[in-house]
mmCIF file of C-alpha atoms and ligand atoms in Angstrom:
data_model
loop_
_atom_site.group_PDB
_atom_site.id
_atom_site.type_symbol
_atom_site.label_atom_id
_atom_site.label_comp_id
_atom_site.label_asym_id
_atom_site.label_seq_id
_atom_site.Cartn_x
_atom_site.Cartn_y
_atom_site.Cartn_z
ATOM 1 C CA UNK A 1 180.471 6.729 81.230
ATOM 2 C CA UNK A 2 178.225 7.693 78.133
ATOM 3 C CA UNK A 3 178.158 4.773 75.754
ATOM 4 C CA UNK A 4 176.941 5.419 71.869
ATOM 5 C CA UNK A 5 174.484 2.988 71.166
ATOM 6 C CA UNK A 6 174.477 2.331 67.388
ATOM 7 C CA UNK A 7 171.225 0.924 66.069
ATOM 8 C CA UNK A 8 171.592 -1.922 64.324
ATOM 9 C CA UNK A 9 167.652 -2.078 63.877
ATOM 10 C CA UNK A 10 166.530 -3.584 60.300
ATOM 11 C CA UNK A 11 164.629 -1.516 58.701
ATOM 12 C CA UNK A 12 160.907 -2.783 59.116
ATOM 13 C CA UNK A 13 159.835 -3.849 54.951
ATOM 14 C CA UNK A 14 156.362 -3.135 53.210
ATOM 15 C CA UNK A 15 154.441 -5.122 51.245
ATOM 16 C CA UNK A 16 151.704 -3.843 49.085
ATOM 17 C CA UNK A 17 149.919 -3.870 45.934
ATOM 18 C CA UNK A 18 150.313 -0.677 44.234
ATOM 19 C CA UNK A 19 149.446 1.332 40.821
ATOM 20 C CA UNK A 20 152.493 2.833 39.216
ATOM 21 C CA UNK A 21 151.128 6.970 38.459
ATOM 22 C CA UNK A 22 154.375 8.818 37.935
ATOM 23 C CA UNK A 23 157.882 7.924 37.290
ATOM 24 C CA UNK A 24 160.758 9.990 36.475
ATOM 25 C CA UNK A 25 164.543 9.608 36.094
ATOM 26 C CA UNK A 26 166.994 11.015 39.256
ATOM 27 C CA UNK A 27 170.712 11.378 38.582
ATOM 28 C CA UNK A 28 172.380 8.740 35.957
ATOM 29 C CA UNK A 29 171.134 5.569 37.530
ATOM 30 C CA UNK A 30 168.095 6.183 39.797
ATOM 31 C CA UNK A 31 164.314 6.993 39.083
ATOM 32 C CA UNK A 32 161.523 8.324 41.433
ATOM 33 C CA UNK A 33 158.436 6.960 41.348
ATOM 34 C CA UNK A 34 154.801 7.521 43.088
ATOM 35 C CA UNK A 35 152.553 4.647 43.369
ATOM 36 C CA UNK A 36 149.214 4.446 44.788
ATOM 37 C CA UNK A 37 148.825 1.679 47.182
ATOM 38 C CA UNK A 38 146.085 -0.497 48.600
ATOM 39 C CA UNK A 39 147.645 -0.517 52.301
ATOM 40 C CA UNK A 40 149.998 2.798 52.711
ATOM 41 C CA UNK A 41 147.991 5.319 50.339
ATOM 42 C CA UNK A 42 149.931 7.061 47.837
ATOM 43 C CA UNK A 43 153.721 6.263 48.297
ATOM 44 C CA UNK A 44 156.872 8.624 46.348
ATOM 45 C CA UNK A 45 160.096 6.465 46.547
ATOM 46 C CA UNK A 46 163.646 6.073 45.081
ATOM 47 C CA UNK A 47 164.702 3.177 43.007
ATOM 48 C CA UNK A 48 168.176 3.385 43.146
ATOM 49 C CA UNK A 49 169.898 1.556 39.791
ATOM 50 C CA UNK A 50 166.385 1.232 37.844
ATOM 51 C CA UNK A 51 167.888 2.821 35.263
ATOM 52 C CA UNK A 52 170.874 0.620 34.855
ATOM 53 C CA UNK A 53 169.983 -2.633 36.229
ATOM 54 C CA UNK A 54 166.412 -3.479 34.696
ATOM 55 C CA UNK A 55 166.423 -6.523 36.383
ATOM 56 C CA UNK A 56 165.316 -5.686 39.579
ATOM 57 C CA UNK A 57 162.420 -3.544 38.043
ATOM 58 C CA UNK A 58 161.962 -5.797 35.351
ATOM 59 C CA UNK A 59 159.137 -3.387 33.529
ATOM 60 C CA UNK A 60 157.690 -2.800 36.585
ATOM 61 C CA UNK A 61 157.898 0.981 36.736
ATOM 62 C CA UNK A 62 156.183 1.975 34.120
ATOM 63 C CA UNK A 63 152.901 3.899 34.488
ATOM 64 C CA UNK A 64 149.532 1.758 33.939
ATOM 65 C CA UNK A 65 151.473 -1.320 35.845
ATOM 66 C CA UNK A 66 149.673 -2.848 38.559
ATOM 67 C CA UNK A 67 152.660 -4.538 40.957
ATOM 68 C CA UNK A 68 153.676 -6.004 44.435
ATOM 69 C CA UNK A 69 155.566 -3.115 45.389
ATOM 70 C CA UNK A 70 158.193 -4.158 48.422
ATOM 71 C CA UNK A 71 159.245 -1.002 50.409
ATOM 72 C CA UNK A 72 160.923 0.295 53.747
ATOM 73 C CA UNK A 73 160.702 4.129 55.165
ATOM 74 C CA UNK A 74 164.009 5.632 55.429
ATOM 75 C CA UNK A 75 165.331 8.105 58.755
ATOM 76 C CA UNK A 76 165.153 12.152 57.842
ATOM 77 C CA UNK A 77 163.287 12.080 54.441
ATOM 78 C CA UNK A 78 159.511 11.204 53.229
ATOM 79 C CA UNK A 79 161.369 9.386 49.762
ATOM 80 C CA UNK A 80 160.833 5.795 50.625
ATOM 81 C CA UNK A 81 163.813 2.850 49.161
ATOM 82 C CA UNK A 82 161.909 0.700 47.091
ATOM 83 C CA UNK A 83 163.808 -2.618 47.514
ATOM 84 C CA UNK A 84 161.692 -4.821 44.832
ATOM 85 C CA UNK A 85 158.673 -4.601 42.416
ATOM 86 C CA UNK A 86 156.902 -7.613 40.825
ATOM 87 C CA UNK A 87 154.382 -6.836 38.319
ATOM 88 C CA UNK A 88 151.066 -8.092 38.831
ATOM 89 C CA UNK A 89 149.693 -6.911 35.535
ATOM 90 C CA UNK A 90 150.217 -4.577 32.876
ATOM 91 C CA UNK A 91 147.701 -3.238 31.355
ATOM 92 C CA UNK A 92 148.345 -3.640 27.486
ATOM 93 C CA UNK A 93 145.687 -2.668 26.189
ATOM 94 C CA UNK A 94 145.383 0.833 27.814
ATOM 95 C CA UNK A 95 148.597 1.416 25.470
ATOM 96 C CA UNK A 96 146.632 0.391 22.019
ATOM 97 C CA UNK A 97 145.035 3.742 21.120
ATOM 98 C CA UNK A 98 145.733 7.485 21.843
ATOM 99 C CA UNK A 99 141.726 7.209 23.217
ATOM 100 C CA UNK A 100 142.544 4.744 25.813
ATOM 101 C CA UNK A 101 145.999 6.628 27.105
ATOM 102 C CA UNK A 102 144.256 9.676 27.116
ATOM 103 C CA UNK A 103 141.422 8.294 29.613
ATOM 104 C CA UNK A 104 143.946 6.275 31.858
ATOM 105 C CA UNK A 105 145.928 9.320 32.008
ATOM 106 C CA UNK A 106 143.353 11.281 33.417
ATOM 107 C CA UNK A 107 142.251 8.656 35.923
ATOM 108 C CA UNK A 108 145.661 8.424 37.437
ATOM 109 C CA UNK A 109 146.520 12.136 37.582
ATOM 110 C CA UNK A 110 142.737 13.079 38.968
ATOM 111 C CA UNK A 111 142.987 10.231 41.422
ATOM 112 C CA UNK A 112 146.737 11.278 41.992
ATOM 113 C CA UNK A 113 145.103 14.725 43.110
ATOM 114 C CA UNK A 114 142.893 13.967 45.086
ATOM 115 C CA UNK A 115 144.356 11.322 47.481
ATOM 116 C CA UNK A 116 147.244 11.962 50.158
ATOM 117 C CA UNK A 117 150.851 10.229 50.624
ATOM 118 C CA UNK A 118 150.461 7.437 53.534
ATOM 119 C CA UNK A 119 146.582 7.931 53.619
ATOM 120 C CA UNK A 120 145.651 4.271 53.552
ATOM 121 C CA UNK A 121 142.538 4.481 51.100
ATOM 122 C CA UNK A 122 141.879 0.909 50.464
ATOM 123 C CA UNK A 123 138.281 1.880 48.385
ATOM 124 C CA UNK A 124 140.059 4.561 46.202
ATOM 125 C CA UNK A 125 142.867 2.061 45.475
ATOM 126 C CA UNK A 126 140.342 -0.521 43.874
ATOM 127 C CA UNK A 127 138.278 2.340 42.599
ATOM 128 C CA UNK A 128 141.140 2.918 40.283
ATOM 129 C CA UNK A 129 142.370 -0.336 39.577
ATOM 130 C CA UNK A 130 138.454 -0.935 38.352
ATOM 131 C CA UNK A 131 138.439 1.863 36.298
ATOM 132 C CA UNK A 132 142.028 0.766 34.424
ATOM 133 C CA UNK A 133 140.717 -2.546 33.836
ATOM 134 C CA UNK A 134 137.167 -1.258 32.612
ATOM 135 C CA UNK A 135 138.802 1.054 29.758
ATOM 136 C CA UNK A 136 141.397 -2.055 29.233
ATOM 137 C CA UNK A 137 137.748 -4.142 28.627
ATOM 138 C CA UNK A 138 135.188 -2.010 27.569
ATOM 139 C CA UNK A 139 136.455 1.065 25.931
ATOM 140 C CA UNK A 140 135.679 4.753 27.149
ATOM 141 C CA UNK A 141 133.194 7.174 27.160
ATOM 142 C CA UNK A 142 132.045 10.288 28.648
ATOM 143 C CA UNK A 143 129.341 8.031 30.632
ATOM 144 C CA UNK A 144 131.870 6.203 32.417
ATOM 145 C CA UNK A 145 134.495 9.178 33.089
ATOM 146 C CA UNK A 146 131.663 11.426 34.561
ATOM 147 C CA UNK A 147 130.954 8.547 37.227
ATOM 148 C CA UNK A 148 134.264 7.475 37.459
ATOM 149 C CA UNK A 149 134.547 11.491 38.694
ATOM 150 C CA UNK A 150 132.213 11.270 40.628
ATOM 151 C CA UNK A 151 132.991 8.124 42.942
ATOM 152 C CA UNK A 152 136.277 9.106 43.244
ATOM 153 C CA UNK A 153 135.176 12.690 44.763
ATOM 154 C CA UNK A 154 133.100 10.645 47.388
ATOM 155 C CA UNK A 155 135.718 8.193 48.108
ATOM 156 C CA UNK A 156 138.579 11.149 48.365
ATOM 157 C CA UNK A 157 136.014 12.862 50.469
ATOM 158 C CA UNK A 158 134.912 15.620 47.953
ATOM 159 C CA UNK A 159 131.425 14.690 47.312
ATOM 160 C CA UNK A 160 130.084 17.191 45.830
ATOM 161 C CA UNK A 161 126.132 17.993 47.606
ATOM 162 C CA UNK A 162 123.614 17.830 44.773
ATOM 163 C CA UNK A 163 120.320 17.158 46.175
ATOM 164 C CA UNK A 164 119.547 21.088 48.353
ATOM 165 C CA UNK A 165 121.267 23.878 48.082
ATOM 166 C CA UNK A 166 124.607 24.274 50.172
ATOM 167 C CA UNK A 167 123.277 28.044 51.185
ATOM 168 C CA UNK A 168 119.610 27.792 51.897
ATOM 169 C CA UNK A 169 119.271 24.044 52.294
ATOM 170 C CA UNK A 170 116.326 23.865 49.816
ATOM 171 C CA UNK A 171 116.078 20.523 48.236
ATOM 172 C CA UNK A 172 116.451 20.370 44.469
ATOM 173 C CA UNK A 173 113.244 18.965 42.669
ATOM 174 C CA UNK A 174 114.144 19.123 38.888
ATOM 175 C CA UNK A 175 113.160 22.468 38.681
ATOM 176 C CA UNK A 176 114.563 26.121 38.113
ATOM 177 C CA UNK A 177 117.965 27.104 37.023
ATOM 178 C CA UNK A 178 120.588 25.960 39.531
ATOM 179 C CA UNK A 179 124.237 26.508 39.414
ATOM 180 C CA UNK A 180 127.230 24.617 40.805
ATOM 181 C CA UNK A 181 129.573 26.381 43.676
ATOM 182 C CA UNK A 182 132.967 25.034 43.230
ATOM 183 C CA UNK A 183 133.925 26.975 46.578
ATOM 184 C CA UNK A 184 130.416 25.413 48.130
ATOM 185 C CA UNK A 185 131.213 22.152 46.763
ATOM 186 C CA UNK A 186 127.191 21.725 45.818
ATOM 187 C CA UNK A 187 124.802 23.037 44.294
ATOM 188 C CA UNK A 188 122.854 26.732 44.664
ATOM 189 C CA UNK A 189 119.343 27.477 43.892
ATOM 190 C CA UNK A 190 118.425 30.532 41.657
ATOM 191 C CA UNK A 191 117.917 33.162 44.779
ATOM 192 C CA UNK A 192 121.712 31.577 46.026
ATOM 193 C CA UNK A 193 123.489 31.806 42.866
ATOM 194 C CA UNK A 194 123.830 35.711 42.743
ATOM 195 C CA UNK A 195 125.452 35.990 46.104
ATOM 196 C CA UNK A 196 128.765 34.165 44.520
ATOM 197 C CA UNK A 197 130.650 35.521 42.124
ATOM 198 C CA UNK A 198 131.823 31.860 40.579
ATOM 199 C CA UNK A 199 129.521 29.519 39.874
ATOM 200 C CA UNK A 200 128.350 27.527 36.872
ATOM 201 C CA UNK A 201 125.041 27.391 35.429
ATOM 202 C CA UNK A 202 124.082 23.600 35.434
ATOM 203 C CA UNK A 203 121.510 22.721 33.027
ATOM 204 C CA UNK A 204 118.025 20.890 34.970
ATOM 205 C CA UNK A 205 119.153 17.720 32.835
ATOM 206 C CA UNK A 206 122.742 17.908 33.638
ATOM 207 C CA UNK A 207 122.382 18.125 37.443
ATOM 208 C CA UNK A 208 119.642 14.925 36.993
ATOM 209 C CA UNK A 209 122.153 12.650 35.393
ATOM 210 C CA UNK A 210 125.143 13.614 38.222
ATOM 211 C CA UNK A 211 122.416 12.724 40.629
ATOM 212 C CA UNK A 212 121.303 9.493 39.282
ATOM 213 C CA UNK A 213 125.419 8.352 38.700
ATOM 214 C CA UNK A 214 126.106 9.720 42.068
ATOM 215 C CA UNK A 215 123.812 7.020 43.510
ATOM 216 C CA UNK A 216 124.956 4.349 40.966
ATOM 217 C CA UNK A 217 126.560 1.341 42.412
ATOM 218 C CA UNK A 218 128.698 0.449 40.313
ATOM 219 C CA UNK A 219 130.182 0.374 36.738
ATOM 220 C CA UNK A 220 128.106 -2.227 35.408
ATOM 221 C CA UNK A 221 125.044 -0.530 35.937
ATOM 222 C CA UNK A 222 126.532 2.022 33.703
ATOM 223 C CA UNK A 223 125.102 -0.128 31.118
ATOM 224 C CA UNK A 224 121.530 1.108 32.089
ATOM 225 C CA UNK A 225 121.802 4.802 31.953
ATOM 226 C CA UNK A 226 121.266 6.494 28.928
ATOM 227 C CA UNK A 227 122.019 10.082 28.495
ATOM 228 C CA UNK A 228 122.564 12.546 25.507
ATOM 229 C CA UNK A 229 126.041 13.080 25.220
ATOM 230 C CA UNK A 230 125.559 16.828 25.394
ATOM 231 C CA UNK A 231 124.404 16.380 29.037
ATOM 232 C CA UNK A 232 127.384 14.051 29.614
ATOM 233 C CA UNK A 233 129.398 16.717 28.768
ATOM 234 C CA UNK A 234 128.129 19.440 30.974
ATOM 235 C CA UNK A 235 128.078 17.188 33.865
ATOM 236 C CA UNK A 236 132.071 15.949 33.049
ATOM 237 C CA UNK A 237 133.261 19.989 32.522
ATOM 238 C CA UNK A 238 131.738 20.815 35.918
ATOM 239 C CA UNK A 239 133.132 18.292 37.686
ATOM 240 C CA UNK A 240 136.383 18.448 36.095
ATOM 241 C CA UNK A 241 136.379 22.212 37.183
ATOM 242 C CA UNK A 242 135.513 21.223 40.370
ATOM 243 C CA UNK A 243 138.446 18.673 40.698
ATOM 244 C CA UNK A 244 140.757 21.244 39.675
ATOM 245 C CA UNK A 245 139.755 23.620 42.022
ATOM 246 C CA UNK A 246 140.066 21.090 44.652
ATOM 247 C CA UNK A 247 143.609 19.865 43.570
ATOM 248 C CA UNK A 248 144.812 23.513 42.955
ATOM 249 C CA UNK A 249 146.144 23.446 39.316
ATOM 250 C CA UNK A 250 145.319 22.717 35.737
ATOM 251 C CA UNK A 251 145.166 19.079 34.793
ATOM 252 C CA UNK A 252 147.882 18.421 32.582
ATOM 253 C CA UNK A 253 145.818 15.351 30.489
ATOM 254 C CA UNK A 254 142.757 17.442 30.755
ATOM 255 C CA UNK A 255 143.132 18.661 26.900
ATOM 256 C CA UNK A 256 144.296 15.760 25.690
ATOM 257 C CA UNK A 257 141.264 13.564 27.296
ATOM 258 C CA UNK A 258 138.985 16.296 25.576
ATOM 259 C CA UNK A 259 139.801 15.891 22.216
ATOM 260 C CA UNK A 260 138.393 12.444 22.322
ATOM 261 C CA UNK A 261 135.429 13.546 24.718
ATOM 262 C CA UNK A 262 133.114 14.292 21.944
ATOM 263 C CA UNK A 263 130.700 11.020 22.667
HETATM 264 ZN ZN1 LIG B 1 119.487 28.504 48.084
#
């Protein structure tokens, strides 16, 4: 005789520490919301009632929150059920100026990008949270966005190549006019660049200063580079060109970001 077997498995619960990125509202009572996680990489799920009952989420869905996000995977669909969320830590200060939301903005959506649901990223997860807490700190500039850019490419696995040429191979000595490949993901020396039809023409100083922040270790040796904010700005523009080639669509906090991107 054939029996039905009914499962009466639990579902099996997550625990993580996650940044809120996105969160919108779903039907009259529910919202969706994508975090990026330290242990499950990024993670879309429904919080059914946030809307109503705000004390389950207790102002823990709101973008710039950093929170203990408590989660199970549910049969037939990639939406997860988010069963609780603590906050950790909200990040007031990101809130205090249009300068600062404009800059977190663009982390979260660049990093958003450029990372994968469920691809555990544990680096690119504290590479964020880092960046948050440095603009909550220390302010913004073009300095730190360019090699915030920049570690998150590596970390994401985008590194751009920026010491030889990605056609040739010749190594790149400060010298000539060089142009960046966003379809080579690197650099291409002057008898390269005319065999693509999209590149753009890096300035000598430019390319230097991505090189030197590319190698950087961390934020706080930020405060030893010095750089005209000219070159800043040609090294941000090409990578930000580069990052939305690689995510496949205009960044929506891109304009906003550069009307404060002048130093
Ligand atoms: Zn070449």
């Amino acid at each position: 005789m054939l029996r039905l077997v009914e499962s009466t498995t639990m579902p099996i619960s997550s625990v993580t520490p996650a940044i809120v990125l996105r969160s919108w509202s779903f039907g009259e009572s529910d919202k969706i919301v994508c975090f990026l996680t330290e242990s499950h990489g990024k993670v879309t799920g429904i919080a059914k009632g946030a809307k109503r009952s705000r004390k389950r989420f207790v102002n823990s869905l709101e973008p710039f929150s950093l929170v203990n996000l408590r989660f199970h995977d549910r049969p037939g669909t990639s939406l997860a059920f988010i069963q609780g969320c603590d906050l950790i830590r909200f990040f007031k200060q990101l809130t205090t100026s249009l300068e600062k939301i404009a800059h977190a903005s663009y982390l979260m959506e660049i990093t958003d990008g450029l990372s994968g649901e469920r691809d555990e990223n544990r680096a690119l997860f504290a590479h964020l949270r880092d960046g948050l807490n440095f603009i909550e700190e220390s302010g913004t500039s073009v300095l730190f966005v360019t090699f915030f850019e920049l570690k998150l490419l590596m970390l994401s696995g985008y590194q751009p190549m920026l010491s030889q040429c990605r056609r040739c191979g010749k190594g790149w000595r400060g010298e000539g006019q060089w142009a960046f490949s966003l379809r080579d993901g690197g650099i291409l020396c002057e008898g390269c660049s005319p065999f693509r039809r999209e590149v753009l023409p890096l300035s000598r100083e430019a390319l230097g200063a991505m090189v030197q922040l590319q190698r950087a270790n961390g934020i706080l040796a930020l405060h030893l580079s010095s750089y005209p904010a000219t070159v800043l700005r040609e090294s941000h523009l090409a990578l930000l060109r580069f990052i939305q080639y690689q995510v496949g669509r205009e960044l929506k906090s891109a304009p906003f970001l550069d009307a404060f991107s002048t130093s």
